mmCIF file of C-alpha atoms in Angstrom:
data_model
loop_
_atom_site.group_PDB
_atom_site.id
_atom_site.type_symbol
_atom_site.label_atom_id
_atom_site.label_comp_id
_atom_site.label_asym_id
_atom_site.label_seq_id
_atom_site.Cartn_x
_atom_site.Cartn_y
_atom_site.Cartn_z
ATOM 1 C CA MET A 1 -119.241 50.187 141.975
ATOM 2 C CA LYS A 2 -118.862 46.712 143.057
ATOM 3 C CA PHE A 3 -115.884 44.477 141.416
ATOM 4 C CA THR A 4 -114.915 41.168 141.827
ATOM 5 C CA LEU A 5 -111.403 40.483 140.928
ATOM 6 C CA VAL A 6 -110.126 36.639 139.642
ATOM 7 C CA ILE A 7 -106.664 36.311 139.731
ATOM 8 C CA LEU A 8 -105.264 33.706 137.872
ATOM 9 C CA GLY A 9 -101.467 34.313 137.689
ATOM 10 C CA ALA A 10 -98.443 33.088 140.626
ATOM 11 C CA PRO A 11 -96.713 36.314 141.846
ATOM 12 C CA TYR A 12 -93.439 35.277 140.059
ATOM 13 C CA SER A 13 -94.291 33.446 136.476
ATOM 14 C CA SER A 14 -95.956 36.308 135.078
ATOM 15 C CA ALA A 15 -97.505 40.034 135.468
ATOM 16 C CA ALA A 16 -100.657 38.772 136.122
ATOM 17 C CA SER A 17 -100.923 39.217 139.817
ATOM 18 C CA PHE A 18 -98.882 42.874 140.517
ATOM 19 C CA SER A 19 -101.238 43.725 137.267
ATOM 20 C CA ALA A 20 -104.297 42.470 139.905
ATOM 21 C CA TRP A 21 -102.775 44.237 142.672
ATOM 22 C CA ARG A 22 -102.388 47.585 141.013
ATOM 23 C CA PHE A 23 -105.770 47.321 139.738
ATOM 24 C CA CYS A 24 -107.127 46.512 143.106
ATOM 25 C CA ARG A 25 -105.593 49.648 144.811
ATOM 26 C CA ALA A 26 -106.557 51.859 141.694
ATOM 27 C CA ALA A 27 -110.158 50.645 142.380
ATOM 28 C CA LEU A 28 -110.085 51.674 145.931
ATOM 29 C CA GLU A 29 -108.721 55.011 145.221
ATOM 30 C CA ASN A 30 -111.091 55.877 143.198
ATOM 31 C CA ASN A 31 -113.884 54.464 145.636
ATOM 32 C CA GLN A 32 -114.836 51.412 143.921
ATOM 33 C CA GLN A 33 -115.968 48.424 146.014
ATOM 34 C CA ILE A 34 -114.098 45.032 146.166
ATOM 35 C CA THR A 35 -116.824 42.448 146.409
ATOM 36 C CA ARG A 36 -114.054 39.775 146.800
ATOM 37 C CA LEU A 37 -110.667 39.188 145.568
ATOM 38 C CA PHE A 38 -110.884 35.288 144.153
ATOM 39 C CA PHE A 39 -107.843 33.414 143.995
ATOM 40 C CA TYR A 40 -107.921 30.428 141.631
ATOM 41 C CA ALA A 41 -105.811 28.049 139.541
ATOM 42 C CA ASP A 42 -101.935 29.270 139.688
ATOM 43 C CA GLY A 43 -103.141 32.780 141.433
ATOM 44 C CA VAL A 44 -103.237 30.490 144.901
ATOM 45 C CA HIS A 45 -99.992 31.068 145.082
ATOM 46 C CA ASN A 46 -99.883 34.979 145.890
ATOM 47 C CA THR A 47 -101.639 33.389 149.263
ATOM 48 C CA THR A 48 -98.498 31.592 151.009
ATOM 49 C CA ALA A 49 -97.473 32.968 154.450
ATOM 50 C CA LEU A 50 -94.081 31.199 153.777
ATOM 51 C CA ALA A 51 -92.333 33.455 150.727
ATOM 52 C CA ALA A 52 -89.267 34.673 151.839
ATOM 53 C CA PRO A 53 -87.969 36.752 148.750
ATOM 54 C CA PRO A 54 -84.673 38.642 148.877
ATOM 55 C CA GLN A 55 -85.004 42.448 150.630
ATOM 56 C CA ASP A 56 -84.725 44.287 147.243
ATOM 57 C CA GLU A 57 -87.280 42.749 145.483
ATOM 58 C CA ILE A 58 -90.898 43.276 145.289
ATOM 59 C CA ASP A 59 -92.726 40.716 147.868
ATOM 60 C CA LEU A 60 -96.193 40.070 146.496
ATOM 61 C CA PRO A 61 -97.698 37.700 148.921
ATOM 62 C CA ALA A 62 -96.693 40.091 151.693
ATOM 63 C CA GLN A 63 -98.017 43.228 149.524
ATOM 64 C CA TRP A 64 -101.456 41.020 148.953
ATOM 65 C CA SER A 65 -101.570 40.683 152.480
ATOM 66 C CA THR A 66 -100.804 44.355 153.381
ATOM 67 C CA LEU A 67 -103.830 45.409 150.977
ATOM 68 C CA ILE A 68 -106.312 42.962 151.982
ATOM 69 C CA ARG A 69 -105.690 43.644 156.063
ATOM 70 C CA GLU A 70 -105.710 47.560 155.575
ATOM 71 C CA HIS A 71 -108.952 47.686 153.525
ATOM 72 C CA ASN A 72 -110.831 44.813 155.419
ATOM 73 C CA LEU A 73 -110.944 42.950 151.756
ATOM 74 C CA ASP A 74 -112.546 39.957 151.460
ATOM 75 C CA ALA A 75 -110.258 37.239 150.052
ATOM 76 C CA VAL A 76 -110.884 33.614 149.074
ATOM 77 C CA VAL A 77 -108.728 30.759 147.546
ATOM 78 C CA CYS A 78 -110.317 28.362 146.196
ATOM 79 C CA ILE A 79 -109.407 25.288 148.352
ATOM 80 C CA ALA A 80 -109.426 22.504 145.425
ATOM 81 C CA ALA A 81 -106.701 24.340 143.413
ATOM 82 C CA ALA A 82 -104.619 25.485 146.940
ATOM 83 C CA LEU A 83 -104.395 21.761 147.916
ATOM 84 C CA ARG A 84 -103.448 20.368 144.991
ATOM 85 C CA ARG A 85 -100.610 23.298 144.818
ATOM 86 C CA GLY A 86 -99.807 22.731 148.312
ATOM 87 C CA VAL A 87 -101.566 25.728 150.050
ATOM 88 C CA LEU A 88 -103.076 24.825 152.777
ATOM 89 C CA ASP A 89 -104.318 26.155 156.229
ATOM 90 C CA GLU A 90 -104.106 24.604 159.598
ATOM 91 C CA ALA A 91 -107.734 22.713 159.140
ATOM 92 C CA GLU A 92 -106.489 20.909 155.784
ATOM 93 C CA ARG A 93 -103.350 20.121 157.184
ATOM 94 C CA ASP A 94 -104.599 18.352 159.644
ATOM 95 C CA ARG A 95 -107.470 16.455 157.645
ATOM 96 C CA TYR A 96 -104.331 15.188 155.110
ATOM 97 C CA ARG A 97 -101.301 14.867 157.908
ATOM 98 C CA LYS A 98 -99.252 17.645 156.455
ATOM 99 C CA GLN A 99 -96.309 18.565 157.834
ATOM 100 C CA ALA A 100 -97.106 22.525 157.761
ATOM 101 C CA ALA A 101 -99.887 25.014 157.003
ATOM 102 C CA ASN A 102 -98.832 28.292 155.057
ATOM 103 C CA LEU A 103 -102.084 29.799 154.060
ATOM 104 C CA GLY A 104 -101.566 33.679 154.942
ATOM 105 C CA ALA A 105 -103.730 34.926 157.696
ATOM 106 C CA GLU A 106 -105.558 37.313 155.742
ATOM 107 C CA PHE A 107 -107.089 34.755 153.111
ATOM 108 C CA SER A 108 -109.757 31.955 153.494
ATOM 109 C CA LEU A 109 -110.580 28.295 151.891
ATOM 110 C CA SER A 110 -113.503 27.625 150.037
ATOM 111 C CA GLY A 111 -115.316 26.577 147.556
ATOM 112 C CA LEU A 112 -115.898 27.990 143.873
ATOM 113 C CA GLY A 113 -119.224 28.876 144.897
ATOM 114 C CA GLN A 114 -117.491 31.496 146.959
ATOM 115 C CA LEU A 115 -116.618 33.032 143.063
ATOM 116 C CA ILE A 116 -120.141 32.301 141.556
ATOM 117 C CA GLU A 117 -121.993 34.350 144.692
ATOM 118 C CA ALA A 118 -119.310 37.346 144.365
ATOM 119 C CA THR A 119 -120.290 37.453 140.774
ATOM 120 C CA ALA A 120 -123.702 37.332 141.066
ATOM 121 C CA HIS A 121 -122.902 40.543 143.846
ATOM 122 C CA SER A 122 -121.052 42.298 142.179
ATOM 123 C CA ASP A 123 -121.645 44.709 138.971
ATOM 124 C CA ARG A 124 -118.132 43.664 136.838
ATOM 125 C CA THR A 125 -115.729 40.771 136.871
ATOM 126 C CA ILE A 126 -112.115 41.046 135.932
ATOM 127 C CA THR A 127 -109.891 38.193 135.345
ATOM 128 C CA PHE A 128 -105.841 38.515 135.651
ATOM 129 C CA GLY A 129 -104.609 35.505 133.980
ATOM 130 C CA HIS A 130 -101.174 34.174 132.772
ATOM 131 C CA MET B 1 -123.377 47.255 126.234
ATOM 132 C CA SER B 2 -120.336 47.190 125.308
ATOM 133 C CA THR B 3 -117.035 45.029 126.373
ATOM 134 C CA LEU B 4 -113.878 45.742 127.578
ATOM 135 C CA HIS B 5 -110.751 43.821 126.311
ATOM 136 C CA THR B 6 -107.231 43.392 127.624
ATOM 137 C CA VAL B 7 -104.463 42.157 125.895
ATOM 138 C CA ASN B 8 -101.186 40.904 128.165
ATOM 139 C CA LYS B 9 -99.110 38.845 125.638
ATOM 140 C CA SER B 10 -96.804 40.555 122.873
ATOM 141 C CA PRO B 11 -97.941 40.129 119.597
ATOM 142 C CA PHE B 12 -94.380 39.083 118.664
ATOM 143 C CA GLN B 13 -95.017 35.914 120.817
ATOM 144 C CA SER B 14 -98.629 35.513 120.756
ATOM 145 C CA GLN B 15 -101.660 35.504 118.742
ATOM 146 C CA CYS B 16 -103.842 37.023 121.256
ATOM 147 C CA LEU B 17 -103.759 40.724 120.148
ATOM 148 C CA TYR B 18 -105.156 39.324 116.476
ATOM 149 C CA ASN B 19 -107.515 36.727 118.301
ATOM 150 C CA CYS B 20 -108.766 39.809 120.000
ATOM 151 C CA THR B 21 -109.014 42.464 117.121
ATOM 152 C CA ASP B 22 -110.786 39.639 115.040
ATOM 153 C CA LEU B 23 -113.421 39.235 117.148
ATOM 154 C CA ILE B 24 -113.963 43.191 118.767
ATOM 155 C CA ALA B 25 -116.929 44.381 118.090
ATOM 156 C CA PRO B 26 -117.392 48.184 116.923
ATOM 157 C CA GLY B 27 -117.863 50.611 120.245
ATOM 158 C CA ASP B 28 -115.802 48.015 122.225
ATOM 159 C CA SER B 29 -112.849 48.958 123.606
ATOM 160 C CA LEU B 30 -109.317 47.139 123.908
ATOM 161 C CA VAL B 31 -106.343 48.289 126.710
ATOM 162 C CA LEU B 32 -102.917 46.821 126.160
ATOM 163 C CA ILE B 33 -101.644 45.766 129.631
ATOM 164 C CA GLU B 34 -98.774 44.110 130.516
ATOM 165 C CA ASP B 35 -96.256 42.629 127.225
ATOM 166 C CA GLY B 36 -99.411 43.631 125.193
ATOM 167 C CA VAL B 37 -97.986 47.326 125.211
ATOM 168 C CA TYR B 38 -95.117 45.866 122.674
ATOM 169 C CA ALA B 39 -97.922 45.990 120.249
ATOM 170 C CA LEU B 40 -97.072 49.864 120.027
ATOM 171 C CA LYS B 41 -93.850 48.403 118.149
ATOM 172 C CA LEU B 42 -96.094 46.532 115.430
ATOM 173 C CA GLY B 43 -95.213 47.884 112.223
ATOM 174 C CA GLY B 44 -96.559 46.864 108.268
ATOM 175 C CA GLU B 45 -99.403 44.418 107.687
ATOM 176 C CA GLU B 46 -99.474 44.180 111.509
ATOM 177 C CA ARG B 47 -99.826 47.583 112.057
ATOM 178 C CA ALA B 48 -102.133 48.083 109.601
ATOM 179 C CA ARG B 49 -104.595 45.154 110.866
ATOM 180 C CA LEU B 50 -104.282 46.818 114.744
ATOM 181 C CA LEU B 51 -104.853 50.373 113.023
ATOM 182 C CA ASN B 52 -108.227 48.718 110.860
ATOM 183 C CA ALA B 53 -109.978 47.600 114.251
ATOM 184 C CA ILE B 54 -109.493 51.008 115.285
ATOM 185 C CA LYS B 55 -110.713 52.499 112.127
ATOM 186 C CA GLN B 56 -113.861 49.646 112.549
ATOM 187 C CA GLY B 57 -114.545 52.124 115.918
ATOM 188 C CA THR B 58 -112.774 50.184 118.662
ATOM 189 C CA ARG B 59 -110.919 52.637 120.933
ATOM 190 C CA VAL B 60 -107.688 51.444 121.819
ATOM 191 C CA TYR B 61 -105.733 52.462 125.289
ATOM 192 C CA ALA B 62 -102.347 51.255 126.579
ATOM 193 C CA LEU B 63 -101.776 51.025 130.243
ATOM 194 C CA ASN B 64 -98.882 54.211 131.208
ATOM 195 C CA ALA B 65 -96.985 51.981 133.718
ATOM 196 C CA ASP B 66 -96.686 49.280 131.219
ATOM 197 C CA LEU B 67 -94.900 51.379 128.648
ATOM 198 C CA GLN B 68 -93.076 52.800 131.150
ATOM 199 C CA THR B 69 -91.139 49.395 132.643
ATOM 200 C CA ARG B 70 -90.665 48.572 129.069
ATOM 201 C CA GLY B 71 -88.884 51.329 127.565
ATOM 202 C CA LEU B 72 -91.920 52.288 125.638
ATOM 203 C CA ASP B 73 -93.697 55.819 124.563
ATOM 204 C CA SER B 74 -96.906 55.941 123.037
ATOM 205 C CA SER B 75 -96.000 57.157 119.345
ATOM 206 C CA TRP B 76 -99.315 56.128 118.176
ATOM 207 C CA ALA B 77 -101.948 59.136 118.117
ATOM 208 C CA GLU B 78 -104.793 56.423 117.532
ATOM 209 C CA ILE B 79 -103.929 54.843 121.033
ATOM 210 C CA LYS B 80 -104.486 57.114 124.492
ATOM 211 C CA THR B 81 -102.048 56.205 127.166
ATOM 212 C CA ILE B 82 -103.973 55.817 130.802
ATOM 213 C CA ASP B 83 -103.291 55.681 134.177
ATOM 214 C CA ASP B 84 -104.237 52.467 136.714
ATOM 215 C CA SER B 85 -107.219 54.767 137.557
ATOM 216 C CA GLU B 86 -108.650 55.335 133.828
ATOM 217 C CA PHE B 87 -108.231 51.768 133.439
ATOM 218 C CA VAL B 88 -110.636 51.313 136.302
ATOM 219 C CA GLU B 89 -112.964 53.735 135.111
ATOM 220 C CA LEU B 90 -113.005 51.779 131.571
ATOM 221 C CA CYS B 91 -114.085 48.785 133.226
ATOM 222 C CA CYS B 92 -116.953 50.937 134.948
ATOM 223 C CA LYS B 93 -118.151 52.144 131.774
ATOM 224 C CA HIS B 94 -118.159 48.721 129.721
ATOM 225 C CA GLN B 95 -120.802 46.148 131.081
ATOM 226 C CA ARG B 96 -118.097 42.981 130.888
ATOM 227 C CA ILE B 97 -114.336 42.473 130.556
ATOM 228 C CA GLN B 98 -112.792 39.995 128.597
ATOM 229 C CA SER B 99 -109.076 39.431 129.003
ATOM 230 C CA TRP B 100 -106.688 37.741 126.338
ATOM 231 C CA TYR B 101 -103.806 36.118 127.868
ATOM 232 C CA MET C 1 -129.317 38.612 129.999
ATOM 233 C CA ARG C 2 -127.756 35.844 130.829
ATOM 234 C CA ASP C 3 -124.992 35.681 134.088
ATOM 235 C CA ILE C 4 -121.712 34.182 133.154
ATOM 236 C CA LEU C 5 -120.355 33.825 130.021
ATOM 237 C CA CYS C 6 -116.856 31.322 130.965
ATOM 238 C CA ILE C 7 -114.572 31.755 127.882
ATOM 239 C CA SER C 8 -111.955 28.749 127.803
ATOM 240 C CA ARG C 9 -109.121 29.487 125.386
ATOM 241 C CA HIS C 10 -106.230 26.982 126.293
ATOM 242 C CA SER C 11 -105.571 23.444 125.140
ATOM 243 C CA PRO C 12 -106.661 20.714 127.885
ATOM 244 C CA GLN C 13 -103.212 18.936 127.996
ATOM 245 C CA SER C 14 -100.821 22.114 128.417
ATOM 246 C CA GLY C 15 -101.686 22.808 132.255
ATOM 247 C CA LEU C 16 -104.822 22.465 134.439
ATOM 248 C CA LEU C 17 -106.811 25.762 133.177
ATOM 249 C CA ALA C 18 -108.774 24.175 130.918
ATOM 250 C CA LYS C 19 -110.083 21.725 133.630
ATOM 251 C CA GLU C 20 -110.270 24.732 136.237
ATOM 252 C CA ALA C 21 -112.262 26.595 133.684
ATOM 253 C CA LEU C 22 -114.789 23.911 133.361
ATOM 254 C CA ASP C 23 -115.184 23.708 137.120
ATOM 255 C CA THR C 24 -116.118 27.482 137.660
ATOM 256 C CA VAL C 25 -119.009 26.520 134.695
ATOM 257 C CA LEU C 26 -120.023 23.531 136.748
ATOM 258 C CA ALA C 27 -120.238 25.555 140.183
ATOM 259 C CA GLY C 28 -122.470 27.772 138.326
ATOM 260 C CA ALA C 29 -124.646 26.035 137.317
ATOM 261 C CA THR C 30 -124.975 24.181 140.486
ATOM 262 C CA PHE C 31 -125.539 27.675 142.243
ATOM 263 C CA ASP C 32 -128.301 28.043 139.879
ATOM 264 C CA GLN C 33 -126.721 30.833 137.659
ATOM 265 C CA SER C 34 -127.284 31.060 134.089
ATOM 266 C CA ILE C 35 -124.049 30.105 133.011
ATOM 267 C CA SER C 36 -122.471 29.448 129.347
ATOM 268 C CA LEU C 37 -119.514 27.970 127.798
ATOM 269 C CA LEU C 38 -117.729 29.215 124.947
ATOM 270 C CA LEU C 39 -114.369 26.978 123.551
ATOM 271 C CA MET C 40 -112.216 29.217 121.432
ATOM 272 C CA ASP C 41 -108.950 29.393 120.293
ATOM 273 C CA GLU C 42 -106.516 26.695 121.910
ATOM 274 C CA GLY C 43 -109.612 26.005 123.691
ATOM 275 C CA VAL C 44 -111.698 23.781 120.758
ATOM 276 C CA TRP C 45 -108.917 21.202 121.244
ATOM 277 C CA GLN C 46 -110.973 20.464 124.873
ATOM 278 C CA ALA C 47 -113.659 18.770 122.382
ATOM 279 C CA CYS C 48 -111.495 16.149 121.197
ATOM 280 C CA ALA C 49 -111.219 13.133 122.681
ATOM 281 C CA PRO C 50 -107.675 12.016 123.296
ATOM 282 C CA LEU C 51 -106.847 8.067 122.529
ATOM 283 C CA GLY C 52 -105.620 7.738 125.879
ATOM 284 C CA THR C 53 -104.232 10.253 129.085
ATOM 285 C CA GLU C 54 -102.059 7.117 130.610
ATOM 286 C CA LEU C 55 -98.674 9.168 129.905
ATOM 287 C CA SER C 56 -100.483 12.665 130.763
ATOM 288 C CA ALA C 57 -100.388 14.751 133.776
ATOM 289 C CA PHE C 58 -103.949 15.733 133.197
ATOM 290 C CA LYS C 59 -107.304 13.747 132.850
ATOM 291 C CA ASP C 60 -109.228 13.314 129.289
ATOM 292 C CA LEU C 61 -111.492 16.784 129.697
ATOM 293 C CA SER C 62 -114.111 15.632 126.822
ATOM 294 C CA LYS C 63 -115.428 13.290 129.397
ATOM 295 C CA ASN C 64 -116.089 16.172 131.530
ATOM 296 C CA LEU C 65 -117.743 18.190 128.830
ATOM 297 C CA ASN C 66 -120.398 15.499 128.296
ATOM 298 C CA VAL C 67 -121.405 15.806 131.588
ATOM 299 C CA LEU C 68 -122.446 19.624 131.625
ATOM 300 C CA ALA C 69 -125.667 18.397 130.302
ATOM 301 C CA LEU C 70 -126.923 17.201 133.145
ATOM 302 C CA TYR C 71 -126.126 20.165 135.454
ATOM 303 C CA GLY C 72 -128.484 21.663 133.017
ATOM 304 C CA VAL C 73 -125.957 23.082 130.592
ATOM 305 C CA ASP C 74 -127.534 22.175 127.278
ATOM 306 C CA THR C 75 -125.224 23.403 124.768
ATOM 307 C CA ILE C 76 -121.021 24.046 124.630
ATOM 308 C CA TYR C 77 -120.514 26.922 122.296
ATOM 309 C CA ILE C 78 -117.576 26.647 119.656
ATOM 310 C CA HIS C 79 -116.091 29.276 117.870
ATOM 311 C CA ALA C 80 -116.314 28.613 114.342
ATOM 312 C CA ASN C 81 -113.344 29.830 112.860
ATOM 313 C CA SER C 82 -110.942 28.547 115.739
ATOM 314 C CA LEU C 83 -112.323 24.863 114.383
ATOM 315 C CA LYS C 84 -111.800 25.864 110.900
ATOM 316 C CA ALA C 85 -108.182 27.344 111.411
ATOM 317 C CA ARG C 86 -106.875 24.138 113.156
ATOM 318 C CA GLY C 87 -108.260 21.827 110.056
ATOM 319 C CA LEU C 88 -110.938 20.514 112.662
ATOM 320 C CA ASN C 89 -115.177 19.619 111.531
ATOM 321 C CA ALA C 90 -117.593 19.834 113.703
ATOM 322 C CA HIS C 91 -117.916 15.373 113.390
ATOM 323 C CA GLU C 92 -114.631 15.069 114.635
ATOM 324 C CA LEU C 93 -115.842 16.862 118.240
ATOM 325 C CA SER C 94 -116.448 14.262 120.739
ATOM 326 C CA SER C 95 -119.253 16.071 122.775
ATOM 327 C CA GLY C 96 -122.587 16.069 120.653
ATOM 328 C CA ASN C 97 -124.543 18.998 122.435
ATOM 329 C CA THR C 98 -122.574 21.720 120.486
ATOM 330 C CA THR C 99 -123.328 24.975 118.679
ATOM 331 C CA LEU C 100 -120.826 26.280 116.158
ATOM 332 C CA LEU C 101 -120.847 30.383 116.153
ATOM 333 C CA ASP C 102 -119.461 32.560 113.359
ATOM 334 C CA GLN C 103 -118.097 35.975 114.456
ATOM 335 C CA ALA C 104 -121.211 37.802 114.894
ATOM 336 C CA ASP C 105 -122.663 35.046 116.864
ATOM 337 C CA THR C 106 -119.867 34.868 119.171
ATOM 338 C CA GLN C 107 -120.250 38.563 119.467
ATOM 339 C CA ALA C 108 -123.736 38.458 120.242
ATOM 340 C CA LEU C 109 -123.172 35.860 122.722
ATOM 341 C CA MET C 110 -120.826 37.878 124.604
ATOM 342 C CA ARG C 111 -123.311 40.637 124.498
ATOM 343 C CA ASP C 112 -125.649 38.555 126.338
ATOM 344 C CA HIS C 113 -123.946 37.756 129.305
ATOM 345 C CA GLN C 114 -123.151 40.289 132.059
ATOM 346 C CA HIS C 115 -119.943 38.970 133.292
ATOM 347 C CA ILE C 116 -117.127 36.925 131.407
ATOM 348 C CA PHE C 117 -114.571 34.655 133.307
ATOM 349 C CA SER C 118 -111.626 34.773 130.740
ATOM 350 C CA PHE C 119 -109.619 31.360 130.642
#
């Protein structure tokens, strides 16, 4: 079956992000398809490339990046949710004249239409909230 | 087709579990995830409220990894413990998923 | 069966989640999906107009609810028990185009949609 995953929780404020990550991994192990990962609301904090947690702690943004890379997943971050929370790619950094871009290479910024489109092409949608 | 519900908040902290069980339809299923698994420690009237939903035809599950990390074991005969793969399988078996948080 | 049901269960001034839920409804309608909005639990406060939001980090969401009709979302579904539990009456809601649902109607609404966005 085809799944859209909506991730609304920031990495360290709740268990939502790790639950979504585990669900994604289990779905892939069971030969389900992931149409799209959609990071929205506080979930956009999972997509920063600048997180540097202590070595003996789980690095959730890095774990998401690895899972996405290994399985060639489509990972979209809502641009409006990301901009207001300070998650920018290089184009947005330039547009808003900010000091840095921090969006991980595995993610792309786009609009909510990408969530709607993914849902339209999926059998199931599951939300992981905070 | 039926709906799969998830609850990720402890019933000792939040109304989520009861919001869900008040509305859940016969044939629907509920998976307790994250702090939602603390529902297994309910006693008295609150426990009866959850058992009543089960009697009305709701299947209730608890995510094993979340039980383990919280030092709980499944002591309810009425609640089945499932792993992450079985959670995915339940999502496939239900038409839609409502997450209560 | 309709495409998407957005279930919004959080209050308008506790964070941005209620606003971000509403934005998915606008997006769904813009992209020609049959999308519905259900306000439930703390979400029913969204339908109450604030007296002012000058001292708030968040804007008046009740105005945004009234815009939905322009996008073809004809009615806002409201879980009647959630209103009742909060001592609210339908005539206290700022939005006119609402439909109150009892438990059975709410269950039927869920069954009538393919996907749920849970907010």
